Each structure stands twice: as C-alpha cells, then as structure tokens.
C-alpha cells in the first residue's frame, strides 16, 4: 500500500491527496474516464468501473451476457475491477470517449437475395395468463395470452430495442395470441423492420407463481416458418460517409434517404437506390 497510490501528493495538514491526471479518487486509486476532464465521456455517457462494465456486456447479437468481473475477492486476475474506468455511451453517441455522434444505419440496397428476420411463436394455454417479451435486455409491457395481433404489434414497437415490427397470426387477426390445448395452434409471426441482420431470440417471461402457465415455443433461423435475418445493419447503409461531428450521412452519388423498406423515405440512411432515370449529374445528398 502506498500513500496516494504512489502517484499523488499528500497534504499532511489535512490528510488529503492531490492527484495528477489521469488519476482520481480519495487515494488517487482510479483512472479517470476519457477525455480526462471534469466532464467524463464528454457528457454523453456514463463513466463506470470494469466491474460495472461487465454487467453491460453483450454478445455478438446484442443480448446481455451474465458475466461478472472482480466478484471473487482478492483474485489477482481482476485486481483492476474498481480501478480502471471506461465510458458507456448514451444512445446516439459512440467512441471510447463518447465524442462521436452516431449516423443512421440501414440495409445496403445494392446487395440482393437477403431477408428480414422473422421469428415465430406458438403458445398453448389452459387458463388465461399474462406474460412479457424481452429483447436485447429491454422488456415489453404486460401482455395477455388473449392479446390481438394489432395490439401485440403496438406493444412490441414500444420496446426501444425492437422498434417497428409487423405481427400476424395464422389463426387470423381476431384470434388471441395463445390457443387452448384442444384447439388448432396459432402461430405468431413477427417480422422485424427496424432491427436489422441476424437477431437474438425474443424471450418469454412468465409469472412462475402461476400453476397453469402458457407453454411457449419461439423459433428462428428457418424453423417453423421463421426466417434468419441476413440484411445489413450498416452505417449509412454502406453507401455514404458519416460526419461524426453531426451524426449525418453524406450519400454517394445515386443514393438517397430510405424508408427502411426499400423505398424513398426519411431515415437519412443512404439506403435508397435512386432509379437511373431519375438521377442527375450529381445526386449527392447530406442528411
């Protein structure tokens, strides 16, 4: 153990450490978050320790990982669990210090033969019950086993990690989501519009205190009518340059803002391929 962690100067008259950058803390025991000023993460993120960062970890599909760092006392491999800090950026910002503004992302219209993710859910119940659906760590409002397709679509669209979706029932729009075991099964098809690429499975959360729980089956990757997403989730749809100061795309010649469905729209993502007959000598657009 060293006074002021061996990097600061102790004022013995008051018993306080004066820490040089990039150190902070009562004993100068922590590294500051970038950029190393009184405004960590440029005011666009949270400055947290390695131990806290572990709780924020996601897999390649964006699902939370159940891992810890530094939870075992005196483990020399995780000595820095509360000494090293880093930024977790707010939505719309990125970079090690959260200085860069994120640009819109979208599917590249120049690539063909790709599909949007479609996940299917079948649900059988013996008594009316409630449940929630979660996706990439965010949870829906409470849903009834008898919820209609239109209402389920609205509920899912309010989950920030999901966004726009299209929901249909094989049993028809006036059917409930779940069917009785004695009835023909209803298949819920959820087509993801805002979320692009290969996506993690939706997760069902039920009240474990109930005796008569609905039985759910969620499918993806081509099982039971589901489709694995293969479209891109690319910055400026791979057809523009991002200005990280403003978070806007400058589209390449012949590209424009899309609606996310292949048409002209307001996403400012350079995801619309302007028809040849409509192109001018220079159709470069900035969004």
Coordinates of C-alpha atoms in Angstrom, one line a residue:
X1 CA 0.0 0.0 0.0
X2 CA 1.4 3.4 -1.0
X3 CA 0.3 6.9 0.1
X4 CA -1.9 8.4 -2.6
X5 CA -1.3 5.2 -4.6
X6 CA 2.2 6.3 -5.3
X7 CA 1.1 8.8 -7.9
X8 CA -0.4 11.7 -5.9
X9 CA 0.9 14.2 -3.3
X10 CA -0.4 14.0 0.2
X11 CA -1.2 17.2 2.1
X12 CA -0.4 16.0 5.6
X13 CA -2.0 19.1 7.2
X14 CA -5.5 17.9 6.0
X15 CA -4.8 14.3 5.1
X16 CA -5.9 14.7 1.5
X17 CA -4.3 13.6 -1.8
X18 CA -3.7 15.9 -4.7
X19 CA -4.0 13.6 -7.8
X20 CA -2.4 14.3 -11.2
X21 CA -4.3 13.4 -14.3
X22 CA -5.4 10.9 -15.3
X23 CA -5.9 9.7 -11.7
X24 CA -8.8 10.4 -9.3
X25 CA -10.3 9.2 -6.0
X26 CA -9.5 9.9 -2.4
X27 CA -6.3 7.9 -2.7
X28 CA -5.7 8.6 -6.4
X29 CA -6.7 4.9 -6.9
X30 CA -8.7 5.2 -10.1
X31 CA -8.0 6.1 -13.7
X32 CA -10.3 8.8 -14.9
X33 CA -12.6 8.2 -17.9
X34 CA -11.6 9.9 -21.1
X35 CA -11.1 12.7 -22.0
X36 CA -9.8 13.1 -18.5
X37 CA -11.6 16.3 -17.6
X38 CA -14.4 17.4 -15.3
X39 CA -16.8 16.2 -18.0
X40 CA -16.2 12.5 -18.4
X41 CA -17.4 10.9 -21.6
X42 CA -17.9 14.4 -23.0
X43 CA -21.3 14.5 -21.2
X44 CA -22.7 11.8 -23.5
X45 CA -22.2 8.7 -21.4
X46 CA -21.7 7.0 -18.0
X47 CA -18.2 6.6 -16.5
X48 CA -18.2 3.2 -14.8
X49 CA -15.7 0.7 -13.5
X50 CA -14.6 -2.6 -15.0
X51 CA -16.8 -4.4 -12.6
X52 CA -19.8 -2.4 -13.8
X53 CA -18.8 -2.7 -17.4
X54 CA -19.0 -6.5 -17.1
X55 CA -22.7 -6.1 -16.3
X56 CA -23.2 -4.1 -19.5
X57 CA -21.5 -6.8 -21.7
X58 CA -23.4 -8.1 -24.8
X59 CA -22.8 -11.0 -27.1
X60 CA -22.4 -10.5 -30.9
X61 CA -26.2 -10.4 -31.4
X62 CA -26.7 -7.8 -28.7
X63 CA -28.1 -10.0 -25.9
X64 CA -26.9 -9.3 -22.4
X65 CA -24.2 -11.7 -21.0
X66 CA -24.4 -12.9 -17.4
X67 CA -20.8 -12.3 -16.5
X68 CA -19.0 -10.6 -13.6
X69 CA -15.6 -9.1 -13.1
X70 CA -14.0 -8.8 -9.7
X71 CA -16.7 -10.6 -7.8
X72 CA -14.2 -13.0 -6.4
X73 CA -12.3 -11.3 -3.6
X74 CA -8.5 -11.0 -3.9
X75 CA -8.4 -12.6 -7.4
X76 CA -5.1 -11.3 -8.9
X77 CA -6.5 -11.6 -12.4
X78 CA -9.2 -8.9 -11.7
X79 CA -7.1 -6.6 -9.5
X80 CA -8.3 -3.6 -11.6
X81 CA -12.1 -4.3 -11.2
X82 CA -12.6 -1.0 -9.4
X83 CA -9.6 1.0 -10.6
X84 CA -10.0 1.1 -14.3
X85 CA -12.9 3.1 -15.7
X86 CA -14.5 3.4 -19.2
X87 CA -17.4 5.1 -20.9
X88 CA -20.8 3.5 -21.8
X89 CA -22.2 5.9 -24.3
X90 CA -25.7 7.2 -24.5
X91 CA -27.8 6.2 -27.5
X92 CA -26.7 8.3 -30.4
X93 CA -23.1 8.6 -29.4
X94 CA -20.1 6.3 -29.8
X95 CA -16.3 6.1 -29.4
X96 CA -14.1 5.4 -26.4
X97 CA -14.9 8.9 -25.1
X98 CA -18.5 9.2 -26.5
X99 CA -17.4 12.2 -28.6
X100 CA -18.7 10.9 -31.9
X101 CA -22.3 11.2 -32.9
X102 CA -23.7 8.0 -34.5
X103 CA -25.0 8.1 -38.0
X104 CA -28.2 6.3 -39.2
X105 CA -27.7 2.7 -40.1
X106 CA -29.6 0.6 -42.7
X107 CA -29.6 -2.2 -45.2
X108 CA -27.5 -1.9 -48.3
X109 CA -29.9 -1.9 -51.3
X110 CA -27.1 -2.9 -53.7
X111 CA -26.9 -6.4 -52.1
X112 CA -29.7 -8.7 -53.1
X113 CA -31.3 -12.0 -52.0
X114 CA -31.4 -11.0 -48.4
X115 CA -34.2 -11.4 -45.8
X116 CA -35.6 -9.6 -42.8
X117 CA -35.7 -11.6 -39.6
X118 CA -39.0 -13.3 -38.9
X119 CA -39.5 -15.1 -35.6
X120 CA -42.4 -17.3 -34.9
X121 CA -44.1 -18.0 -31.5
X122 CA -46.6 -20.7 -30.7
X123 CA -48.5 -20.5 -27.4
X124 CA -50.9 -23.0 -25.8
X125 CA -52.7 -22.4 -22.5
X126 CA -55.2 -23.9 -20.2
X127 CA -56.1 -20.7 -18.4
X128 CA -55.8 -17.0 -19.2
X129 CA -52.5 -15.7 -18.1
X130 CA -50.1 -12.8 -18.7
X131 CA -46.5 -12.6 -19.9
X132 CA -43.9 -10.2 -21.2
X133 CA -41.5 -10.4 -24.1
X134 CA -37.9 -9.2 -23.8
X135 CA -35.3 -8.4 -26.5
X136 CA -31.7 -7.3 -26.0
X137 CA -32.3 -6.6 -22.4
X138 CA -35.5 -4.5 -22.7
X139 CA -38.9 -5.8 -21.6
X140 CA -42.4 -5.2 -23.1
X141 CA -45.4 -4.1 -21.1
X142 CA -47.5 -6.9 -19.6
X143 CA -49.3 -8.9 -22.3
X144 CA -52.4 -11.1 -22.1
X145 CA -52.5 -14.6 -23.5
X146 CA -55.5 -13.3 -25.5
X147 CA -53.9 -10.2 -27.0
X148 CA -54.8 -9.4 -30.6
X149 CA -52.2 -9.2 -33.3
X150 CA -52.6 -5.4 -33.7
X151 CA -52.2 -4.8 -30.0
X152 CA -49.1 -7.1 -29.8
X153 CA -47.5 -5.2 -32.7
X154 CA -48.1 -1.9 -30.9
X155 CA -46.7 -3.3 -27.6
X156 CA -43.5 -4.6 -29.3
X157 CA -42.9 -1.4 -31.2
X158 CA -42.7 0.5 -27.9
X159 CA -39.7 -1.6 -26.8
X160 CA -36.7 0.6 -27.7
X161 CA -34.5 -2.3 -28.8
X162 CA -37.2 -3.6 -31.2
X163 CA -38.8 -0.7 -33.0
X164 CA -41.1 -1.3 -35.9
X165 CA -42.4 -4.8 -36.5
X166 CA -45.2 -6.5 -38.4
X167 CA -47.2 -9.1 -36.5
X168 CA -49.6 -11.6 -37.9
X169 CA -51.5 -14.6 -36.6
X170 CA -52.0 -17.8 -38.5
X171 CA -55.4 -18.1 -36.8
X172 CA -56.4 -14.6 -38.1
X173 CA -56.3 -11.0 -36.7
X174 CA -59.2 -11.6 -34.3
X175 CA -57.7 -14.6 -32.6
X176 CA -55.9 -14.4 -29.3
X177 CA -52.1 -14.9 -29.2
X178 CA -52.5 -18.2 -27.3
X179 CA -54.9 -21.1 -28.1
X180 CA -56.4 -23.8 -25.9
X181 CA -54.7 -27.1 -26.0
X182 CA -57.9 -28.5 -27.6
X183 CA -57.8 -26.0 -30.4
X184 CA -55.6 -25.7 -33.6
X185 CA -52.4 -24.0 -32.7
X186 CA -51.9 -20.3 -33.6
X187 CA -48.5 -19.3 -34.9
X188 CA -47.5 -15.7 -34.2
X189 CA -45.2 -14.3 -36.9
X190 CA -43.1 -11.3 -36.0
X191 CA -41.2 -9.5 -38.8
X192 CA -38.5 -7.1 -37.7
X193 CA -38.4 -3.8 -39.6
X194 CA -36.2 -1.5 -37.6
X195 CA -33.8 -4.1 -36.2
X196 CA -31.6 -5.5 -39.0
X197 CA -29.5 -8.5 -39.6
X198 CA -29.3 -11.8 -37.7
X199 CA -31.1 -11.1 -34.4
X200 CA -31.3 -12.8 -31.0
X201 CA -34.4 -14.7 -30.0
X202 CA -37.2 -12.9 -28.2
X203 CA -37.5 -14.2 -24.6
X204 CA -40.7 -15.0 -22.8
X205 CA -41.1 -14.1 -19.2
X206 CA -44.0 -15.6 -17.2
X207 CA -45.1 -15.5 -13.6
X208 CA -43.5 -18.5 -12.1
X209 CA -46.0 -18.4 -9.2
X210 CA -48.8 -19.5 -11.5
X211 CA -49.7 -23.2 -11.6
X212 CA -51.2 -23.1 -15.1
X213 CA -48.5 -21.4 -17.2
X214 CA -48.9 -21.0 -21.0
X215 CA -46.4 -23.1 -23.0
X216 CA -44.4 -21.1 -25.5
X217 CA -42.2 -22.1 -28.4
X218 CA -40.1 -19.4 -30.1
X219 CA -38.4 -20.2 -33.4
X220 CA -35.9 -18.5 -35.7
X221 CA -33.4 -19.4 -38.4
X222 CA -35.8 -21.1 -40.7
X223 CA -37.7 -23.3 -38.2
X224 CA -41.5 -23.4 -38.3
X225 CA -41.8 -20.6 -40.8
X226 CA -39.2 -18.3 -39.2
X227 CA -36.5 -16.6 -41.3
X228 CA -33.0 -15.8 -40.3
X229 CA -32.2 -12.1 -40.9
X230 CA -29.5 -11.7 -43.5
X231 CA -29.7 -8.0 -44.4
X232 CA -27.1 -5.5 -43.3
X233 CA -27.1 -3.1 -40.4
X234 CA -24.5 -0.8 -41.8
X235 CA -23.5 2.8 -41.1
X236 CA -25.0 5.0 -43.8
X237 CA -26.1 1.6 -45.4
X238 CA -22.6 1.2 -46.8
X239 CA -23.5 3.9 -49.3
X240 CA -22.4 7.1 -47.7
X241 CA -19.8 8.8 -45.4
X242 CA -20.6 9.6 -41.7
X243 CA -19.9 13.0 -40.3
X244 CA -19.3 12.1 -36.7
X245 CA -19.5 15.7 -35.6
X246 CA -23.1 16.0 -36.7
X247 CA -24.2 12.4 -36.9
X248 CA -25.3 12.8 -40.6
X249 CA -24.6 10.8 -43.7
X250 CA -23.3 12.2 -47.0
X251 CA -24.7 9.8 -49.5
X252 CA -22.8 8.6 -52.5
X253 CA -23.9 9.6 -56.0
X254 CA -27.2 7.8 -56.8
X255 CA -28.2 7.1 -53.2
X256 CA -30.7 8.8 -51.0
X257 CA -32.6 8.5 -47.8
X258 CA -34.8 5.4 -47.5
X259 CA -38.0 4.4 -45.6
X260 CA -36.3 1.2 -44.4
X261 CA -38.4 -0.9 -46.8
X262 CA -36.6 -0.2 -50.0
X263 CA -38.4 3.0 -50.9
X264 CA -37.7 6.7 -50.6
X265 CA -38.1 7.9 -47.0
X266 CA -36.9 9.9 -44.1
X267 CA -34.4 7.6 -42.3
X268 CA -31.5 9.6 -43.6
X269 CA -29.6 6.4 -44.1
X270 CA -28.5 6.5 -47.7
X271 CA -30.5 3.3 -48.1
X272 CA -32.5 4.2 -51.3
X273 CA -31.0 3.4 -54.7
X274 CA -32.2 6.2 -56.9
X275 CA -33.6 4.8 -60.2
X276 CA -31.2 5.5 -63.2
X277 CA -33.8 7.6 -65.0
X278 CA -34.2 9.9 -62.0
X279 CA -30.5 10.6 -61.4
X280 CA -29.0 14.0 -62.2
X281 CA -25.4 14.7 -62.8
X282 CA -24.8 14.9 -59.1
X283 CA -27.4 13.5 -56.6
X284 CA -25.1 13.6 -53.6
X285 CA -27.3 14.2 -50.6
X286 CA -26.5 15.1 -47.0
X287 CA -28.8 14.1 -44.1

